[in-house]
Coordinates of C-alpha atoms and ligand atoms in Angstrom, one line a residue:
X1 CA -91.7 -37.3 5.6
X2 CA -88.6 -36.2 7.6
X3 CA -85.5 -33.7 6.7
X4 CA -82.7 -35.1 8.3
X5 CA -79.1 -33.0 7.8
X6 CA -75.6 -35.0 8.5
X7 CA -72.5 -32.6 9.2
X8 CA -69.7 -34.8 9.6
X9 CA -66.4 -33.6 11.2
X10 CA -63.2 -34.3 13.1
X11 CA -64.7 -31.8 15.7
X12 CA -61.3 -31.6 17.3
X13 CA -62.8 -29.8 19.0
X14 CA -66.4 -28.9 18.2
X15 CA -66.5 -25.1 18.3
X16 CA -69.0 -22.0 17.5
X17 CA -68.3 -22.3 13.7
X18 CA -69.5 -25.8 13.3
X19 CA -72.3 -25.3 15.8
X20 CA -73.7 -21.7 14.6
X21 CA -73.3 -23.1 10.8
X22 CA -75.3 -26.2 11.8
X23 CA -78.2 -24.2 13.5
X24 CA -78.5 -21.6 10.7
X25 CA -79.0 -24.4 8.1
X26 CA -81.3 -26.4 10.2
X27 CA -83.6 -23.3 10.4
X28 CA -83.3 -22.2 7.1
X29 CA -84.4 -25.9 5.7
X30 CA -86.9 -26.4 8.4
X31 CA -85.0 -29.5 8.9
X32 CA -86.7 -32.4 11.5
X33 CA -83.1 -32.8 13.0
X34 CA -79.3 -32.0 12.0
X35 CA -76.8 -34.7 13.1
X36 CA -73.4 -34.2 14.0
X37 CA -71.2 -37.0 13.2
X38 CA -67.7 -37.3 14.9
X39 CA -65.5 -39.0 12.2
X40 CA -63.6 -42.1 14.0
X41 CA -60.5 -42.6 11.8
X42 CA -61.2 -39.9 9.0
X43 CA -59.4 -41.4 5.9
X44 CA -58.9 -37.9 4.7
X45 CA -56.3 -36.4 7.3
X46 CA -54.4 -36.9 10.3
X47 CA -55.6 -39.0 13.3
X48 CA -57.4 -36.4 15.7
X49 CA -55.3 -35.2 18.4
X50 CA -57.8 -36.4 21.3
X51 CA -59.4 -39.7 21.9
X52 CA -62.7 -40.6 20.2
X53 CA -64.6 -40.5 23.4
X54 CA -63.8 -37.2 24.1
X55 CA -64.3 -35.5 20.9
X56 CA -67.8 -37.4 21.4
X57 CA -68.3 -36.1 25.1
X58 CA -67.5 -32.5 23.9
X59 CA -70.1 -32.5 21.1
X60 CA -72.9 -34.0 23.1
X61 CA -71.8 -31.2 25.9
X62 CA -72.5 -28.5 22.9
X63 CA -75.8 -29.7 21.9
X64 CA -77.3 -30.2 25.5
X65 CA -80.9 -28.0 25.3
X66 CA -81.0 -27.8 21.5
X67 CA -83.0 -30.8 20.4
X68 CA -82.5 -30.1 16.7
X69 CA -79.0 -30.6 16.8
X70 CA -78.2 -34.4 17.6
X71 CA -75.2 -36.3 18.2
X72 CA -74.5 -39.4 16.1
X73 CA -71.7 -41.8 17.1
X74 CA -71.9 -44.3 14.8
X75 CA -68.5 -43.8 13.0
X76 CA -66.8 -44.0 16.3
X77 CA -67.7 -47.6 16.8
X78 CA -66.5 -48.8 13.7
X79 CA -63.0 -50.1 13.4
X80 CA -62.0 -49.1 10.1
X81 CA -61.8 -45.6 8.1
X82 CA -65.0 -43.5 8.2
X83 CA -66.5 -43.6 4.9
X84 CA -69.3 -41.3 4.3
X85 CA -71.1 -43.3 2.0
X86 CA -71.1 -46.5 4.9
X87 CA -72.5 -43.6 7.2
X88 CA -75.2 -43.0 4.8
X89 CA -76.5 -46.4 4.0
X90 CA -76.7 -47.3 7.4
X91 CA -78.6 -44.2 8.3
X92 CA -80.9 -45.1 5.3
X93 CA -81.5 -48.6 6.5
X94 CA -83.2 -46.8 9.4
X95 CA -85.4 -44.4 8.1
X96 CA -88.6 -44.3 6.1
X97 CA -88.1 -44.5 2.2
X98 CA -89.6 -41.0 1.7
X99 CA -87.5 -39.5 4.6
X100 CA -84.9 -36.7 3.0
X101 CA -81.3 -37.0 3.9
X102 CA -78.9 -34.0 3.5
X103 CA -75.4 -34.1 3.4
X104 CA -73.9 -30.5 4.7
X105 CA -70.5 -30.3 2.4
X106 CA -68.4 -26.9 2.5
X107 CA -67.5 -25.9 -1.5
X108 CA -63.9 -27.1 -1.0
X109 CA -64.9 -30.6 0.6
X110 CA -67.1 -30.9 -2.4
X111 CA -64.8 -30.2 -5.3
X112 CA -62.6 -33.2 -3.5
X113 CA -65.9 -35.3 -4.0
X114 CA -64.3 -37.3 -6.6
X115 CA -61.5 -38.8 -4.3
X116 CA -63.8 -40.2 -1.9
X117 CA -65.0 -44.1 -1.7
X118 CA -67.6 -44.6 -3.7
X119 CA -68.4 -40.9 -4.3
X120 CA -70.9 -41.5 -7.3
X121 CA -73.1 -43.8 -5.1
X122 CA -73.6 -40.8 -2.5
X123 CA -76.6 -39.3 -4.2
X124 CA -78.4 -42.3 -4.0
X125 CA -79.0 -42.1 -0.4
X126 CA -78.8 -38.5 0.1
X127 CA -79.3 -34.6 -1.4
X128 CA -76.1 -32.8 -0.8
X129 CA -76.1 -29.2 0.5
X130 CA -73.1 -27.0 -0.6
X131 CA -72.0 -24.7 2.1
X132 CA -70.9 -21.9 -0.5
X133 CA -68.4 -19.2 1.4
X134 CA -67.4 -15.8 -0.3
X135 CA -63.7 -16.7 0.0
X136 CA -63.8 -20.3 -1.9
X137 CA -61.4 -20.8 -4.1
X138 CA -61.6 -24.1 -5.1
X139 CA -62.9 -25.3 -8.5
X140 CA -64.8 -28.4 -9.6
X141 CA -63.1 -30.7 -12.1
X142 CA -65.1 -32.2 -14.8
X143 CA -67.0 -35.3 -13.5
X144 CA -68.5 -32.7 -10.6
X145 CA -69.1 -30.0 -13.3
X146 CA -71.5 -32.6 -15.2
X147 CA -72.9 -33.6 -12.0
X148 CA -74.0 -30.3 -11.1
X149 CA -75.2 -29.4 -14.5
X150 CA -78.0 -32.7 -14.2
X151 CA -78.5 -32.6 -10.0
X152 CA -78.2 -28.8 -9.0
X153 CA -81.4 -27.2 -7.9
X154 CA -81.1 -23.4 -6.9
X155 CA -83.5 -23.2 -4.3
X156 CA -82.4 -25.6 -1.0
X157 CA -86.4 -25.4 0.0
X158 CA -87.3 -26.8 -3.6
X159 CA -85.5 -30.2 -2.6
X160 CA -87.7 -33.2 -4.0
X161 CA -87.8 -36.8 -2.9
X162 CA -85.4 -38.8 -0.4
X163 CA -82.2 -37.9 -2.4
X164 CA -80.3 -37.0 -5.7
X165 CA -80.0 -33.6 -5.8
X166 CA -77.5 -30.8 -5.0
X167 CA -78.4 -27.1 -3.4
X168 CA -76.4 -24.7 -2.1
X169 CA -76.4 -22.2 0.8
X170 CA -74.7 -19.3 1.4
X171 CA -73.0 -18.7 4.4
X172 CA -69.7 -16.6 5.9
X173 CA -68.1 -18.9 8.2
X174 CA -67.5 -17.5 11.5
X175 CA -63.4 -17.2 11.8
X176 CA -62.5 -19.8 13.7
X177 CA -60.9 -23.3 13.4
X178 CA -60.2 -26.3 15.5
X179 CA -56.9 -26.0 14.1
X180 CA -56.5 -22.4 16.0
X181 CA -58.5 -23.4 19.0
X182 CA -55.7 -26.4 19.7
X183 CA -52.8 -24.2 19.0
X184 CA -54.3 -21.5 21.5
X185 CA -54.9 -24.4 24.3
X186 CA -51.2 -25.6 23.6
X187 CA -50.0 -22.3 24.2
X188 CA -51.9 -21.9 27.5
X189 CA -54.2 -19.2 26.0
X190 CA -58.2 -18.9 26.4
X191 CA -60.5 -20.4 24.1
X192 CA -63.5 -18.7 25.7
X193 CA -66.2 -17.3 23.4
X194 CA -64.9 -19.8 20.8
X195 CA -66.6 -22.7 22.2
X196 CA -69.4 -23.2 24.2
X197 CA -68.5 -23.2 27.7
X198 CA -69.6 -26.7 28.5
X199 CA -67.1 -27.8 25.8
X200 CA -64.5 -25.5 27.9
X201 CA -65.6 -27.1 31.3
X202 CA -64.6 -30.7 29.3
X203 CA -61.2 -29.2 27.9
X204 CA -60.3 -27.9 31.2
X205 CA -61.8 -30.8 33.5
X206 CA -59.6 -33.4 31.3
X207 CA -56.5 -31.6 30.6
X208 CA -57.1 -31.6 26.9
X209 CA -54.6 -30.5 24.3
X210 CA -52.3 -29.1 26.7
X211 CA -49.1 -29.0 25.0
X212 CA -50.1 -30.5 22.0
X213 CA -50.7 -29.0 18.7
Ligands
LIG1 P1 -59.3 -28.3 11.7 O1 -59.2 -27.2 12.2 O2 -58.8 -29.2 12.3 O3 -59.2 -28.6 10.2 P2 -62.1 -27.6 11.3 O4 -62.3 -26.4 12.4 O5 -62.0 -27.1 9.8 O6 -61.0 -28.8 12.0 P3 -63.9 -30.1 11.0 O7 -64.3 -30.7 12.3 O8 -62.7 -30.4 10.3 O9 -63.4 -28.8 11.7 O10 -65.2 -29.7 10.2 C1 -66.4 -30.2 10.0 C2 -67.1 -29.4 9.3 O11 -67.4 -28.1 9.8 C3 -66.3 -29.0 8.0 O12 -67.2 -29.4 7.3 C4 -66.1 -27.9 8.0 O13 -66.1 -27.3 6.6 C5 -67.2 -27.1 8.7 N1 -66.1 -25.9 9.7 C6 -65.5 -25.9 10.1 N2 -65.0 -24.6 10.5 C7 -66.1 -24.2 10.4 C8 -66.6 -22.6 10.6 N3 -65.9 -21.5 10.8 N4 -67.8 -22.2 10.2 C9 -68.5 -22.9 9.2 N5 -68.5 -24.3 9.1 C10 -67.1 -25.1 9.4

């Protein structure tokens, strides 16, 4: 049985918050791999500010030499909006029936789940690992409260079967966001130590995020 984590994101650009959080989860849950999945055309937000191929290349640079973190580019080859349910279905089709897929979601994203395309089918394909943060202030609606009552398990180590359960990990996020990084770069400031050096080198070599927001 393999345990595979999935973290989607715009990664515009990828930064130490994503990477450190992903690595901690991968080690805590003893995952076989954690896949970073850059979104193509995210249905929930504005278009990313650099090309998909650049976002992908930066994530690939960031995980070099760290085999537990993998990059999965399947959403970028789709012409349509990236729906998580489609991604999970396509991953599931490549795995053995008993393999575990674990979708990582921040608490805020989790609270917004009922607005996602075919959200009620997500747990047919995966478990959901909610990344709880001390400063979160969203509240789950009734549908999610019912789902939590039926499906949550308190210990992430005790997830059973290929999917269908919800569990939680407490994590204090590093105080960094891609928005902050884009703003720093647009105003000519350094983002050293906020992104891996290889990502910084890529940004500089390709002149990304200059004069944008
Ligand atoms: P933006 O500032 O452009 O909204 P972001 O930094 O939040 O971007 P995303 O690509 O939207 O990055 O995030 C992808 C996933 O990574 C989300 O689930 C998000 O909650 C998580 N994430 C983002 N920043 C951090 C952080 N500092 N620590 C831990 N997880 C993070």
